[in-house]
Coordinates of C-alpha atoms in Angstrom, one line a residue:
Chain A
X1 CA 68.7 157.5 95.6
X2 CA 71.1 156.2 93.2
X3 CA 74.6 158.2 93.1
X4 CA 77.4 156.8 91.2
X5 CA 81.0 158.4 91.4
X6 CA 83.9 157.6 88.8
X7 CA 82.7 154.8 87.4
X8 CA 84.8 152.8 85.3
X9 CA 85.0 149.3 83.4
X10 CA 87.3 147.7 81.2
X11 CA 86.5 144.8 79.4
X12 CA 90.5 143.0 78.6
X13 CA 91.8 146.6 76.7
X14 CA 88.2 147.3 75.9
X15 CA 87.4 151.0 78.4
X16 CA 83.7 150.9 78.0
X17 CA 83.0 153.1 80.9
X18 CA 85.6 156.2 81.3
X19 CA 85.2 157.7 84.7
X20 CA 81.7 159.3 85.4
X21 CA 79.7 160.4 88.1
X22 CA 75.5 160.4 88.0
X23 CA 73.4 160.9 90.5
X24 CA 69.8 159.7 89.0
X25 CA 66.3 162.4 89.3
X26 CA 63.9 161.0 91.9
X27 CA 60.8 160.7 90.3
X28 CA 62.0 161.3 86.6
X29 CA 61.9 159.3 83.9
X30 CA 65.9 159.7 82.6
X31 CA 66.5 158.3 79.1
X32 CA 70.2 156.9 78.7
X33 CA 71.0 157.5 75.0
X34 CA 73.9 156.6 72.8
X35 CA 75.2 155.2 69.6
X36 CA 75.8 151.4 69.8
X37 CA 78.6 150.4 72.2
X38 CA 78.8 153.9 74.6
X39 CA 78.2 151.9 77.1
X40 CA 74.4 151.9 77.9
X41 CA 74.1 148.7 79.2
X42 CA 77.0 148.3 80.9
X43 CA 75.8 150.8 82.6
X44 CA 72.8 149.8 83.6
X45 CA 73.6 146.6 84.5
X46 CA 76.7 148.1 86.3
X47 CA 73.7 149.4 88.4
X48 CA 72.2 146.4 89.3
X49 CA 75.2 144.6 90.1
X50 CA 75.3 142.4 86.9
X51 CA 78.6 143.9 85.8
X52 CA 81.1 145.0 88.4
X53 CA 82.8 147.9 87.6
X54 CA 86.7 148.2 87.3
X55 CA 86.8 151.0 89.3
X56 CA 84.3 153.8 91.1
X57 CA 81.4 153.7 93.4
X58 CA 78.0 152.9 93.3
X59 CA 75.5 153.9 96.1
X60 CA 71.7 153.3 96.6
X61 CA 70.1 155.4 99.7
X62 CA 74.0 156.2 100.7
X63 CA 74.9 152.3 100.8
X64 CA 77.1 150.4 98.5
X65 CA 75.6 148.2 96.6
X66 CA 78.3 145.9 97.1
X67 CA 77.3 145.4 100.9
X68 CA 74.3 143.3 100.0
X69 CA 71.7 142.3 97.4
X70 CA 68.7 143.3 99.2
X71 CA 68.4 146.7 97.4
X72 CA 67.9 144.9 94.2
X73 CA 63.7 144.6 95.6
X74 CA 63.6 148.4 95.0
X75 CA 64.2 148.3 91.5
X76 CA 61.9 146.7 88.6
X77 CA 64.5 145.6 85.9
X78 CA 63.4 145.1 82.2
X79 CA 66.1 143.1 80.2
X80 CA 67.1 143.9 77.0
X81 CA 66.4 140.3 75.1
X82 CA 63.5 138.2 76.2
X83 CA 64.1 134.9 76.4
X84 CA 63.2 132.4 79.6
X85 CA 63.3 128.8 80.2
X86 CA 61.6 127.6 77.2
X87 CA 59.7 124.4 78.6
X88 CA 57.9 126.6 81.5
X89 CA 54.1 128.1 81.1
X90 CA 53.3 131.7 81.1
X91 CA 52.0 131.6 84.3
X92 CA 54.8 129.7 85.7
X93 CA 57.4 132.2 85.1
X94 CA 55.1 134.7 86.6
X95 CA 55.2 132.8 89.4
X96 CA 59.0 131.9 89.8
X97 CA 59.5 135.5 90.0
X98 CA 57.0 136.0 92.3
X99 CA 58.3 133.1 94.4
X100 CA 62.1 134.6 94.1
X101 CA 61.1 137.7 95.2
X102 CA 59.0 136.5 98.2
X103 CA 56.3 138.6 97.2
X104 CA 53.0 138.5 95.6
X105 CA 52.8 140.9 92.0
X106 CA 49.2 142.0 90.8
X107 CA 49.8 140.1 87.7
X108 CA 46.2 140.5 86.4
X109 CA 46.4 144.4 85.5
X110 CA 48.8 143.8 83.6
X111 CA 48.0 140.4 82.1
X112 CA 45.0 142.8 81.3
X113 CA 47.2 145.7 80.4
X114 CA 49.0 143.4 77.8
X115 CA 46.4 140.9 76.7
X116 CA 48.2 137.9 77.7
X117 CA 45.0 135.6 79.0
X118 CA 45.1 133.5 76.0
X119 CA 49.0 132.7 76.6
X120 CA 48.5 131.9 80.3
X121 CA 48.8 127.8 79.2
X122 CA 51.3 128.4 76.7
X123 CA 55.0 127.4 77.0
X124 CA 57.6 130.0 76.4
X125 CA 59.3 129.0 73.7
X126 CA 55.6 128.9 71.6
X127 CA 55.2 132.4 71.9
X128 CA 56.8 135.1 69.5
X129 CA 59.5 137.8 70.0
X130 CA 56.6 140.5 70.6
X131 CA 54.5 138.1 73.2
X132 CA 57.6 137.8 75.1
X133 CA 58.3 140.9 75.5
X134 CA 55.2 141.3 76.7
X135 CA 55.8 138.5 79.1
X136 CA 58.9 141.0 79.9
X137 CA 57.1 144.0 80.7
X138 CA 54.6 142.0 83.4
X139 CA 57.9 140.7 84.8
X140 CA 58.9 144.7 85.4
X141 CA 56.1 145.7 87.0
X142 CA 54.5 143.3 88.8
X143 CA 55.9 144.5 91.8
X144 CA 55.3 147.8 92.8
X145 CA 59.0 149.3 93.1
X146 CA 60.5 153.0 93.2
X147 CA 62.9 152.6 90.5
X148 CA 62.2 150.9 87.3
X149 CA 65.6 150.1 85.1
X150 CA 64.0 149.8 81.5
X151 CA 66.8 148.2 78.5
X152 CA 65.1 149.0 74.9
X153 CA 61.5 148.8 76.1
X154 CA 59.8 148.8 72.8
X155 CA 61.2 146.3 70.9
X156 CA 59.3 144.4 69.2
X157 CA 56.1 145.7 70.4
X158 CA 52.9 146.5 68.1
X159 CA 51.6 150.0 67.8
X160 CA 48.7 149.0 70.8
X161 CA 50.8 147.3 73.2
X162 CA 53.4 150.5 72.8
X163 CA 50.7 153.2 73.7
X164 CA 49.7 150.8 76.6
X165 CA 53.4 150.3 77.6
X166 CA 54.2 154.7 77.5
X167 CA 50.4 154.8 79.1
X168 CA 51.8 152.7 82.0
X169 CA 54.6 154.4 82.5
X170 CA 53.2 158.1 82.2
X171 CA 51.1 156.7 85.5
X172 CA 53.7 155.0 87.3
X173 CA 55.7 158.3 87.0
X174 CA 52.6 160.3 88.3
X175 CA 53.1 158.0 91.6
X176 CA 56.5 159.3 92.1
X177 CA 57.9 156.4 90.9
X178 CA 61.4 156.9 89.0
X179 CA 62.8 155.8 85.7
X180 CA 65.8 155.0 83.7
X181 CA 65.2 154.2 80.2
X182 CA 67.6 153.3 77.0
X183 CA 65.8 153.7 73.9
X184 CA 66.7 154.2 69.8
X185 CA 63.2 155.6 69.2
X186 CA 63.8 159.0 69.8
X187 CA 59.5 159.2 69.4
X188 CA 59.6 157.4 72.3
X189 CA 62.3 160.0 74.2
X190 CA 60.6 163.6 73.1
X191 CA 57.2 162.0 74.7
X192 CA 58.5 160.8 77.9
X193 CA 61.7 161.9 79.1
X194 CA 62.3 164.3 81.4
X195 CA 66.1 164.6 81.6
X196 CA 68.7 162.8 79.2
X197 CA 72.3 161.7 79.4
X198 CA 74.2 161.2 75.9
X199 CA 76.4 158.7 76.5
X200 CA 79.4 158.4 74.2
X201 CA 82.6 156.3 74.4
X202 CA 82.4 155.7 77.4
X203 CA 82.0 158.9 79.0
X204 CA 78.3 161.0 79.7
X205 CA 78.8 164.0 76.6
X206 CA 75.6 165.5 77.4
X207 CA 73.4 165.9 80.7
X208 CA 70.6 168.0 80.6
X209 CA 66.9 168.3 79.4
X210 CA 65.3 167.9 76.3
X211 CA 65.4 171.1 75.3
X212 CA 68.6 171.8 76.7
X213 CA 70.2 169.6 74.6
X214 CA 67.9 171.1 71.1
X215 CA 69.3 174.6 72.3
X216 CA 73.1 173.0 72.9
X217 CA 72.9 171.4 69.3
X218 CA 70.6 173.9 67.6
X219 CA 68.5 171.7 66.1
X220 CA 64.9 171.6 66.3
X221 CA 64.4 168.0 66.8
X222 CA 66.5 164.9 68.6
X223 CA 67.3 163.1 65.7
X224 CA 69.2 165.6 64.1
X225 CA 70.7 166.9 67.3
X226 CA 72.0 163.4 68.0
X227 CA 73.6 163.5 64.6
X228 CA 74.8 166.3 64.6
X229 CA 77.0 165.3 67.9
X230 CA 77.9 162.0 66.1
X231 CA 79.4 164.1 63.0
X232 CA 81.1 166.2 65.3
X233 CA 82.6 163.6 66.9
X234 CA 83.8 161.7 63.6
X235 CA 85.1 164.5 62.1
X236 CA 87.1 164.6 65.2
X237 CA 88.5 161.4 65.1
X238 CA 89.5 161.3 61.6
Chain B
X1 CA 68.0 128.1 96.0
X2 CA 65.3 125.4 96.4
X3 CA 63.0 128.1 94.5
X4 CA 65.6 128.1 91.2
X5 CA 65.8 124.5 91.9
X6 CA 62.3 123.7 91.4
X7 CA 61.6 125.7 88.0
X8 CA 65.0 124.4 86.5
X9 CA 63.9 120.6 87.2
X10 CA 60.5 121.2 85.5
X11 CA 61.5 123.1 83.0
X12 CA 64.0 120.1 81.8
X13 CA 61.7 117.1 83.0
X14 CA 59.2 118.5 80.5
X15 CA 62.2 118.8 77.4
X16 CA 61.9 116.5 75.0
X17 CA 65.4 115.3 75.3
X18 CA 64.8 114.3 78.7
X19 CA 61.5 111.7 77.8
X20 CA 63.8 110.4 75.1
X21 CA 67.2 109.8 77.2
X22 CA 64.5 108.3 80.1
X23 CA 62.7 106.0 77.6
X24 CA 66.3 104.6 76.2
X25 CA 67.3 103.8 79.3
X26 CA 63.8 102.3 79.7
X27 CA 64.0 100.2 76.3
X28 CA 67.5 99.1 77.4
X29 CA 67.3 97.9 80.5
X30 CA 64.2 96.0 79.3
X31 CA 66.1 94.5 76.5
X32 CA 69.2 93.3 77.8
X33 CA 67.6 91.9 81.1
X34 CA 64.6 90.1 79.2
X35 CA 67.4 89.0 76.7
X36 CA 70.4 87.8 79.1
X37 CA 67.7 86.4 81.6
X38 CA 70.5 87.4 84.0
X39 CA 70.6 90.6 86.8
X40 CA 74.5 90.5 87.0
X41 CA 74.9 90.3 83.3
X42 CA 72.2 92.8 82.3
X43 CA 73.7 95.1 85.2
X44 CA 77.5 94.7 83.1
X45 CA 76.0 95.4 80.2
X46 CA 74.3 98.6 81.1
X47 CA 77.0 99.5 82.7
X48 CA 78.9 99.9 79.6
X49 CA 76.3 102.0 78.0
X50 CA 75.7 104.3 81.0
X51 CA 79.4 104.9 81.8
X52 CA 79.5 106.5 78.1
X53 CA 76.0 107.9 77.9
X54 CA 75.6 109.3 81.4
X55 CA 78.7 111.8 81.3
X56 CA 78.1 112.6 77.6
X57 CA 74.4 113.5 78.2
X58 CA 75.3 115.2 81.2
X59 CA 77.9 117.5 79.2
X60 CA 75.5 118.3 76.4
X61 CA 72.7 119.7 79.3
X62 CA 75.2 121.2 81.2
X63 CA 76.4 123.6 78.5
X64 CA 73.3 123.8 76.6
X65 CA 71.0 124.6 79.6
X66 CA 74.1 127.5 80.3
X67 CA 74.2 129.3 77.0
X68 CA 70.3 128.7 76.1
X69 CA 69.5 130.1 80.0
X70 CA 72.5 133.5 79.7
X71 CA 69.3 136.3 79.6
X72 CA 67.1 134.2 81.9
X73 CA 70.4 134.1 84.3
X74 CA 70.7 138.2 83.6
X75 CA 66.8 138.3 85.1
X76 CA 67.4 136.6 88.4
X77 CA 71.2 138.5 88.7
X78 CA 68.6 141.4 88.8
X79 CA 66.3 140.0 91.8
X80 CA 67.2 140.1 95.3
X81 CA 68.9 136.5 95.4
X82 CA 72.4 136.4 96.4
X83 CA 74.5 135.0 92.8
X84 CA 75.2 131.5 94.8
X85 CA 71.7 130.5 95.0
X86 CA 71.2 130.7 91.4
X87 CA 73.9 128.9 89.9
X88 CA 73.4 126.0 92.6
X89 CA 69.6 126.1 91.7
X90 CA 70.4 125.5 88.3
X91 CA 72.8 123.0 88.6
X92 CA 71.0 121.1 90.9
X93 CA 67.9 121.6 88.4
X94 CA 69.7 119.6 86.0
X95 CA 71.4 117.0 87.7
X96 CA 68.0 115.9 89.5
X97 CA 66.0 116.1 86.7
X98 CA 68.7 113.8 83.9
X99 CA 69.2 111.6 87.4
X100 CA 65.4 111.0 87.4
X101 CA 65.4 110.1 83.8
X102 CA 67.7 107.7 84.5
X103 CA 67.0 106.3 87.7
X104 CA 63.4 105.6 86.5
X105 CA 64.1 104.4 83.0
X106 CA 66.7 102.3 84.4
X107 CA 65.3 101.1 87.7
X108 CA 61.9 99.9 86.4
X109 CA 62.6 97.0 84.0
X110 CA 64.6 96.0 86.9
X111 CA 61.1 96.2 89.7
X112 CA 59.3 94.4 87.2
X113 CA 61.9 91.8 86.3
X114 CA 61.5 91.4 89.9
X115 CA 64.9 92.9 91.5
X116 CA 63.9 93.7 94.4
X117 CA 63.5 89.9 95.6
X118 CA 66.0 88.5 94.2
X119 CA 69.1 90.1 96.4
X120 CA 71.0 91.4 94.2
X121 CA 69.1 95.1 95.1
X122 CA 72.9 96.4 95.8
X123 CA 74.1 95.9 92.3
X124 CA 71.6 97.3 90.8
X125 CA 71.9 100.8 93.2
X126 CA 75.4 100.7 93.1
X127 CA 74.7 101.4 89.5
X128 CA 72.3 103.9 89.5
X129 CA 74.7 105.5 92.4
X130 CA 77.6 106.0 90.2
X131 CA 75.4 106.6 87.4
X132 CA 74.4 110.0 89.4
X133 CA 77.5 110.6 90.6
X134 CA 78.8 110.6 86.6
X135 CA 75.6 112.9 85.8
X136 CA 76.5 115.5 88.5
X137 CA 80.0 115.7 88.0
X138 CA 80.2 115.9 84.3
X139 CA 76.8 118.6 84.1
X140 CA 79.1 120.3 86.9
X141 CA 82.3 120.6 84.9
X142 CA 80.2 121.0 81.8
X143 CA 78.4 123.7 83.2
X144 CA 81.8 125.3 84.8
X145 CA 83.4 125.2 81.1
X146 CA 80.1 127.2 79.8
X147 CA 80.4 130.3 82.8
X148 CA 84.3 130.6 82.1
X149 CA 83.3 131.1 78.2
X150 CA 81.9 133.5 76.3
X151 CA 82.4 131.9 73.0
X152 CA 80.0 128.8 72.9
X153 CA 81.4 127.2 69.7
X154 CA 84.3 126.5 71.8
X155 CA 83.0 126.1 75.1
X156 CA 80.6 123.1 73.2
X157 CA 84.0 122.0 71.8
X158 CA 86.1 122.2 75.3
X159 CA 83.0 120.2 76.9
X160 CA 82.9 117.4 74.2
X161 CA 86.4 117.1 74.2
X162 CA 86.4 116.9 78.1
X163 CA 83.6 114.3 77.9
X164 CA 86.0 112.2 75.2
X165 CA 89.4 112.4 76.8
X166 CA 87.9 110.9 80.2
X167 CA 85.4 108.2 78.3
X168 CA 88.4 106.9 75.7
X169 CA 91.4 109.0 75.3
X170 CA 92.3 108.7 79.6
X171 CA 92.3 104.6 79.2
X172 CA 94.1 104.4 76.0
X173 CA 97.2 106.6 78.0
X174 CA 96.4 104.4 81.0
X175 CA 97.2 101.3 79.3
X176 CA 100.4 102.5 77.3
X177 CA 102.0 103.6 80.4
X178 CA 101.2 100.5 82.1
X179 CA 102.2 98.8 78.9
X180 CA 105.6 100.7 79.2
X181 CA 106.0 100.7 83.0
X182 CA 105.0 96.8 83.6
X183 CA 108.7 96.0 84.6
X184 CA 108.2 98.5 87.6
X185 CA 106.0 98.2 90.8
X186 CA 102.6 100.0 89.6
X187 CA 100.2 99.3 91.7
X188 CA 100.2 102.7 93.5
X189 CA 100.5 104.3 90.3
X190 CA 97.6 102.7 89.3
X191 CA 95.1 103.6 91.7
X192 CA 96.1 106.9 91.7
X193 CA 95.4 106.9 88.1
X194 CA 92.1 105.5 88.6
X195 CA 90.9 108.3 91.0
X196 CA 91.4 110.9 88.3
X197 CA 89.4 109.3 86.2
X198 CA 85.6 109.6 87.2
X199 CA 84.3 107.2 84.9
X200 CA 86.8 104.5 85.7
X201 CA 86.4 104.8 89.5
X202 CA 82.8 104.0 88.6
X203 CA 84.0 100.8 86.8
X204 CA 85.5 99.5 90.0
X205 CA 83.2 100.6 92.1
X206 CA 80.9 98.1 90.2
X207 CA 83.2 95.4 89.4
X208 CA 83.7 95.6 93.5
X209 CA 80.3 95.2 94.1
X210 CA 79.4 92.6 91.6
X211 CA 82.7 90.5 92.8
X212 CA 83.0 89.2 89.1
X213 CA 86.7 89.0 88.8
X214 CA 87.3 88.0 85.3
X215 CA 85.7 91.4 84.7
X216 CA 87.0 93.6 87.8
X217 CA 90.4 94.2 85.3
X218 CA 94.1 95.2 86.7
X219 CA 92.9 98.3 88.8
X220 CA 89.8 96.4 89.8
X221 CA 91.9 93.6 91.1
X222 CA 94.2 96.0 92.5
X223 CA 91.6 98.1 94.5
X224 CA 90.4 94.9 95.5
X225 CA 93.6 93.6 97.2
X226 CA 94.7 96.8 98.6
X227 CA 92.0 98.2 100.1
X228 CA 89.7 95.4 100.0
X229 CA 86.3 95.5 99.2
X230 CA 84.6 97.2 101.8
X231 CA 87.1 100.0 102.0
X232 CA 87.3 100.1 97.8
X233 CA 83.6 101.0 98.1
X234 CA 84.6 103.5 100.5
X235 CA 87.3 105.0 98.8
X236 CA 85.4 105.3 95.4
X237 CA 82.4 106.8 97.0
X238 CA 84.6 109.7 98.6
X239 CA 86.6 110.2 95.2
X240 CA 83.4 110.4 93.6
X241 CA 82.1 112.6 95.9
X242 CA 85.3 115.0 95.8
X243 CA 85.1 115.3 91.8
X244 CA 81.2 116.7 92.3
X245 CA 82.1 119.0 95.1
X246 CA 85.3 120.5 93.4
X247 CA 83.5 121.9 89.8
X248 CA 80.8 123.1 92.0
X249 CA 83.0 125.0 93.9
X250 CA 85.0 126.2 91.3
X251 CA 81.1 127.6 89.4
X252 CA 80.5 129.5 92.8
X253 CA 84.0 131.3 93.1
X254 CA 83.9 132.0 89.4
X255 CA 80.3 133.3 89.3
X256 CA 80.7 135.8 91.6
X257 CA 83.0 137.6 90.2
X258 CA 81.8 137.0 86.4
X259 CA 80.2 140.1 84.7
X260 CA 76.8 139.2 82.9

């Protein structure tokens, strides 16, 4: 679906992405992870054609992305921050995207999902970091798309609108719908993914499953195995 | 594009800053044409103001509405839209919603002073004309300053700085060189000086229009007797016209290639 081949990207001197190739799991949920600045971003928005890469190719059903913008329709993208125009209602910006997109979303699940009737009427810049995200998440998956591109899902979201949020997705997935996922909470990883890539300077360290990567490190949890890479690598370096 | 358009323009219609830039304009015109009792006279006078508000205002929106709008921008990057269509739905979003603040706060003290039987009508869009023409080509290069960068301490400060050089700095130049040159044949030199300046082609434009020649000024006068009236107009009008299309061209090239 989406197959990427020797990706690179400088930034001035700054390599942020080294070469790599990935080919994303149809139907799994991949989680991205990585210490600050490997490059997780840039990635993804390397994939949706908000960065263009310094070098490499990237292909989605066997076509460049570069040939057009109409593949964009296929994916749901969830930004990392959450801010919109600030004078607009709720229900406006629900709409622009709607109109953008030239399609109709079914908005009220997941107005529902989220509990956002009472912020229908309100402008955006009344509502707080967590309400926005909110407004974020209905923005993802109003359409109904077969990837979804998720930045740091969770931030700033209360223990009810998470479970809702990982409920959501656990059902999306069971539709066959694919997912790419960058996430700190490593909770949030060891209950959803399926696969992970450790991304670090720049270049994909690790690709493999959960427990693939528990056996690699021998650790018995994430956390630890992700430190323990991280210590490896500094002691390395110095 | 017209989609973009729509929700830009509301969004900035309903800011704050745009009610009180429109009522200004509204309490001004009211002012200076109840005061002076006089169109041509209250037209000259708002002149003044507009030729320094308009291109300031338009340079504070123009960054602002970039920087405030970078994650909103990251969102639509991410839809299927083509780049082009958002940047010129923005753009447009805020030159037509500052040129409705000002064509309404400054055209209606002029409908009830009762403009639009009294025949001088031109003057009064001649002025709102160029005061557009200033909005969109300043929230233009504004807005181009803000895409090409990052660092929005200094792409406020380039802005501001742009804004000041053409408003004072560009006449205070003008005049020393023609201070220094006056034993030489200028005239050419002149108007060629007076089509890189936005907010001085605006000036003559008016000056033209109004036919006030104790006020029309060297370049006015020199407009005047080389092209003429008629052709002046002309001439100012396409100038005008080139300095909005070249900023807006120079936002498309460099947003398509710009990494968000």
């Amino acid at each position: 679906m989406i197959e990427i081949r020797g990706i690179q990207k400088n930034f001035g001197k700054l390599e942020v992405l080294k070469g790599f190739d990935f080919s994303l799991s149809v139907g799994k949920i991949t989680a991205i992870l990585g210490p600050n600045g490997s490059g997780k971003t840039t990635f993804i928005k390397s994939i949706l054609g908000l960065v263009i890469p310094s070098a490499g190719e990237i292909q989605f059903e066997e076509k460049s992305i570069y040939k057009g913008w109409n593949y964009r329709k296929h994916i749901g993208y969830l930004p990392q921050i959450a801010r919109f125009p600030e004078n607009l209602k709720v229900k406006e910006i629900f709409k622009l995207i709607e109109d953008v997109r030239g399609e109709v979303g079914n908005t009220e699940e997941l107005i529902d999902l989220f509990d956002l009737h009472e912020f229908l009427n309100k402008r955006l810049r009344q509502l707080s970091g967590g309400t926005r995200q909110k407004v974020n998440l209905v923005l993802t998956f109003m359409f109904d798309c077969p990837i979804y591109i998720l930045d740091e899902p969770t931030s700033g979201l209360d223990p009810i609108a998470l479970i809702r949020l990982k409920d959501l997705i656990k059902e999306k997935k069971s539709q066959g719908k694919t997912f790419l996922v960058t996430t700190h909470i490593m909770s949030l990883v060891e209950e959803i993914a399926d696969e992970l890539i450790f991304l670090l300077e720049g270049q994909v360290y690790f690709k493999g499953t959960f427990g693939e990567m528990l056996w690699a490190e021998k650790e018995e949890n994430l956390e630890r195995a992700i430190a323990n890479i991280l210590e490896k690598e500094n002691a390395k370096d110095s | 594009m017209l989609k973009i358009l729509k929700y830009s323009f509301f969004d900035l219609i309903r800011s704050r800053w745009s009610i009180i830039y429109f009522l200004f304009y509204l309490v001004s015109g009211f002012v200076l044409l109840y005061l002076s009792n006089d169109v041509s006279k209250a037209i000259v006078s708002l002149m003044n103001i507009t030729f320094i508000l308009t291109p300031l205002i338009g340079t504070i929106f123009g960054v602002m509405n970039f920087y405030n709008s970078r994650e909103f921008i990251e969102l639509l990057l991410a839809q299927p839209i083509p780049r082009k269509n958002i940047f010129l739905g923005m753009l447009l979003g805020i030159c037509s919603s500052l040129s409705l603040s000002l064509f309404l706060g400054m055209g209606l003290p002029f409908v009830f002073y009762g403009i639009l039987i009294s025949g001088k009508i031109m003057s009064l869009v001649i002025l709102l004309l160029s005061g557009v023409f200033l909005t969109c080509i300043f929230t233009a290069i504004s807005f181009y300053i803000a895409l090409i960068n990052e660092n929005r301490l200094r792409g406020f400060g380039m802005a501001i700085l742009f804004w000041l050089f053409m408003a004072f700095i560009y006449d205070g130049i003008f005049l020393l060189l023609m201070l220094f040159l006056q034993e030489y044949p200028i005239e050419k030199f002149a108007i060629a000086m007076s089509l890189l300046n936005p907010i001085d082609l605006s000036r003559i434009m008016i000056m033209l229009k109004l036919d006030i020649s104790a006020l029309m000024g060297y370049t006015g006068a020199v407009f005047s007797k080389f092209f003429g009236n008629n052709v002046g107009m002309f001439i100012s009008i396409t100038a005008l016209s080139i300095w909005t299309i070249i900023p807006s061209i120079l936002i498309l090239r460099n947003s398509s290639r710009k990494d968000f």
